[in-house]
mmCIF file of C-alpha atoms in Angstrom:
data_model
loop_
_atom_site.group_PDB
_atom_site.id
_atom_site.type_symbol
_atom_site.label_atom_id
_atom_site.label_comp_id
_atom_site.label_asym_id
_atom_site.label_seq_id
_atom_site.Cartn_x
_atom_site.Cartn_y
_atom_site.Cartn_z
ATOM 1 C CA MET A 1 0.164 0.127 -0.048
ATOM 2 C CA GLU A 2 1.331 3.674 -1.026
ATOM 3 C CA PHE A 3 -0.018 6.795 0.672
ATOM 4 C CA THR A 4 0.348 10.022 -0.346
ATOM 5 C CA SER A 5 2.779 12.233 1.762
ATOM 6 C CA ASP A 6 -0.412 14.123 3.376
ATOM 7 C CA ASP A 7 -2.074 10.612 4.117
ATOM 8 C CA ARG A 8 -5.113 11.764 2.094
ATOM 9 C CA HIS A 9 -4.872 9.273 -0.792
ATOM 10 C CA ARG A 10 -3.594 5.495 -1.011
ATOM 11 C CA ALA A 11 -3.039 2.988 -3.602
ATOM 12 C CA VAL A 12 -3.226 -0.786 -3.122
ATOM 13 C CA HIS A 13 -1.603 -3.563 -5.140
ATOM 14 C CA LEU A 14 -2.840 -6.647 -4.905
ATOM 15 C CA LYS A 15 -1.591 -9.990 -6.518
ATOM 16 C CA ASP A 16 -3.833 -12.887 -7.898
ATOM 17 C CA LYS A 17 -2.999 -16.642 -8.125
ATOM 18 C CA THR A 18 -2.045 -15.838 -11.801
ATOM 19 C CA GLU A 19 0.886 -13.141 -10.563
ATOM 20 C CA LYS A 20 -1.348 -10.393 -12.060
ATOM 21 C CA VAL A 21 -1.481 -7.343 -9.768
ATOM 22 C CA GLY A 22 -4.585 -5.662 -9.698
ATOM 23 C CA VAL A 23 -4.268 -1.782 -8.455
ATOM 24 C CA TRP A 24 -6.820 0.303 -6.750
ATOM 25 C CA VAL A 25 -5.893 4.439 -6.139
ATOM 26 C CA ASP A 26 -8.719 5.635 -3.632
ATOM 27 C CA GLY A 27 -10.959 2.687 -4.495
ATOM 28 C CA VAL A 28 -10.638 2.982 -8.201
ATOM 29 C CA PRO A 29 -9.325 0.152 -10.024
ATOM 30 C CA LEU A 30 -6.549 0.921 -13.005
ATOM 31 C CA PRO A 31 -6.661 -0.982 -15.946
ATOM 32 C CA GLU A 32 -7.639 -4.609 -15.359
ATOM 33 C CA ASP A 33 -6.370 -5.513 -18.928
ATOM 34 C CA ALA A 34 -3.027 -4.493 -18.091
ATOM 35 C CA TRP A 35 -0.339 -6.145 -16.359
ATOM 36 C CA LEU A 36 1.264 -4.178 -13.738
ATOM 37 C CA ASP A 37 4.093 -3.501 -11.938
ATOM 38 C CA VAL A 38 3.947 -4.687 -8.141
ATOM 39 C CA SER A 39 4.548 -0.760 -6.937
ATOM 40 C CA GLY A 40 4.400 2.742 -7.784
ATOM 41 C CA TYR A 41 4.866 6.145 -6.565
ATOM 42 C CA TRP A 42 3.388 9.266 -5.879
ATOM 43 C CA VAL A 43 3.735 12.302 -7.876
ATOM 44 C CA ASP A 44 2.801 16.034 -5.899
ATOM 45 C CA ASP A 45 0.131 13.898 -3.957
ATOM 46 C CA ARG A 46 -1.879 13.935 -6.654
ATOM 47 C CA PHE A 47 -0.772 11.461 -9.564
ATOM 48 C CA TYR A 48 -0.090 7.670 -9.060
ATOM 49 C CA VAL A 49 2.303 6.291 -11.446
ATOM 50 C CA VAL A 50 2.920 2.697 -12.073
ATOM 51 C CA GLN A 51 4.786 0.489 -14.718
ATOM 52 C CA ALA A 52 3.316 -2.002 -16.994
ATOM 53 C CA ALA A 53 3.958 -4.382 -19.291
ATOM 54 C CA GLY A 54 4.416 -2.902 -23.096
ATOM 55 C CA PRO A 55 2.794 -3.722 -26.084
ATOM 56 C CA GLU A 56 2.960 -7.776 -27.362
ATOM 57 C CA ASP A 57 3.640 -6.496 -30.888
ATOM 58 C CA HIS A 58 6.445 -3.922 -30.178
ATOM 59 C CA PRO A 59 9.457 -4.782 -32.338
ATOM 60 C CA GLU A 60 11.715 -4.645 -29.383
ATOM 61 C CA GLN A 61 9.336 -6.786 -27.145
ATOM 62 C CA GLU A 62 10.907 -9.856 -25.715
ATOM 63 C CA LEU A 63 10.180 -12.134 -22.644
ATOM 64 C CA ALA A 64 12.666 -10.622 -19.834
ATOM 65 C CA MET A 65 13.418 -11.540 -16.261
ATOM 66 C CA GLY A 66 11.350 -9.669 -13.520
ATOM 67 C CA HIS A 67 7.822 -9.688 -12.499
ATOM 68 C CA LEU A 68 6.430 -8.066 -15.686
ATOM 69 C CA GLY A 69 8.325 -10.493 -17.859
ATOM 70 C CA CYS A 70 8.696 -8.115 -20.585
ATOM 71 C CA ARG A 71 11.474 -5.510 -22.000
ATOM 72 C CA VAL A 72 9.580 -2.878 -23.243
ATOM 73 C CA LEU A 73 7.443 -1.403 -20.747
ATOM 74 C CA ALA A 74 4.495 1.564 -20.467
ATOM 75 C CA VAL A 75 3.271 3.854 -17.886
ATOM 76 C CA VAL A 76 0.011 4.327 -16.234
ATOM 77 C CA ILE A 77 -0.740 7.462 -14.677
ATOM 78 C CA HIS A 78 -3.749 7.857 -12.425
ATOM 79 C CA ASP A 79 -5.307 11.562 -11.618
ATOM 80 C CA VAL A 80 -6.572 11.361 -8.376
ATOM 81 C CA GLN A 81 -8.284 15.016 -8.557
ATOM 82 C CA GLN A 82 -9.785 14.363 -12.309
ATOM 83 C CA ALA A 83 -10.170 10.588 -11.172
ATOM 84 C CA THR A 84 -9.034 9.870 -14.880
ATOM 85 C CA THR A 85 -6.371 7.102 -15.777
ATOM 86 C CA ARG A 86 -4.160 7.366 -18.651
ATOM 87 C CA MET A 87 -1.742 4.383 -20.203
ATOM 88 C CA ILE A 88 1.315 6.033 -22.120
ATOM 89 C CA VAL A 89 2.298 3.354 -24.445
ATOM 90 C CA PRO A 90 5.763 3.301 -26.558
ATOM 91 C CA ASP A 91 5.267 3.433 -30.430
ATOM 92 C CA ALA A 92 7.273 1.461 -32.779
ATOM 93 C CA THR A 93 10.299 3.559 -32.372
ATOM 94 C CA GLU A 94 10.447 4.073 -28.749
ATOM 95 C CA THR A 95 11.926 1.520 -26.476
ATOM 96 C CA TRP A 96 11.765 2.135 -22.726
ATOM 97 C CA THR A 97 12.719 -0.289 -20.571
ATOM 98 C CA ASP A 98 12.631 1.216 -17.039
ATOM 99 C CA PRO A 99 10.217 4.349 -17.970
ATOM 100 C CA CYS A 100 9.505 6.932 -15.169
ATOM 101 C CA VAL A 101 7.738 10.468 -15.239
ATOM 102 C CA ARG A 102 8.904 13.690 -13.736
ATOM 103 C CA LEU A 103 6.270 16.570 -13.576
ATOM 104 C CA ASP A 104 7.843 19.878 -14.838
ATOM 105 C CA GLY A 105 5.032 22.605 -14.338
ATOM 106 C CA GLY A 106 1.738 21.355 -16.026
ATOM 107 C CA THR A 107 3.995 19.111 -18.264
ATOM 108 C CA TRP A 108 5.081 15.268 -17.943
ATOM 109 C CA ARG A 109 8.576 14.472 -18.840
ATOM 110 C CA LEU A 110 8.635 10.492 -19.705
ATOM 111 C CA TYR A 111 12.006 8.928 -19.337
ATOM 112 C CA ALA A 112 13.111 5.685 -21.017
ATOM 113 C CA ASP A 113 15.208 4.434 -18.440
ATOM 114 C CA GLY A 114 17.193 5.751 -15.419
ATOM 115 C CA ALA A 115 20.138 6.825 -17.550
ATOM 116 C CA THR A 116 17.840 9.156 -19.682
ATOM 117 C CA ALA A 117 16.280 10.767 -16.687
ATOM 118 C CA GLU A 118 19.919 11.303 -15.393
ATOM 119 C CA ALA A 119 20.757 12.888 -18.541
ATOM 120 C CA GLY A 120 17.658 15.249 -18.470
ATOM 121 C CA ARG A 121 16.598 13.407 -22.197
ATOM 122 C CA PRO A 122 12.939 12.902 -22.187
ATOM 123 C CA ALA A 123 11.389 10.362 -25.080
ATOM 124 C CA ARG A 124 8.399 12.632 -24.497
ATOM 125 C CA LEU A 125 6.523 15.321 -23.366
ATOM 126 C CA PHE A 126 3.000 15.857 -22.704
ATOM 127 C CA PRO A 127 0.289 17.683 -20.550
ATOM 128 C CA ALA A 128 -0.448 16.658 -17.067
ATOM 129 C CA VAL A 129 -4.060 16.982 -17.866
ATOM 130 C CA PRO A 130 -5.156 16.326 -21.086
ATOM 131 C CA PRO A 131 -6.929 19.079 -22.952
ATOM 132 C CA SER A 132 -10.690 19.277 -22.223
ATOM 133 C CA VAL A 133 -12.724 17.465 -25.242
#
């Protein structure tokens, strides 16, 4: 269980018999069709971020050791204020092996791995809150 620093929000991860992990943030289930990581992290006490298995049809996808069992990963971001969840998936030209996100003002900076995060080279930039439709 992961709590925000002010203890107002919580994320719960539960693993079933098949080793699939279910995640609930303040009682809201994250995508049930995604293979999710066993832990995640809070950003600004508003967003819960967790890694997920990347697309099976990705050209760089292959089986790998570890709990998600694949090389290319995706990121799930849940916004507790909006009660919305987004799954950010790499396209065929992007290889995210340990993706992480950082919030810079109102913009997410998504990094493919720790090395690109350290170097300050984001793979993708996108708004923290999607524009209204």
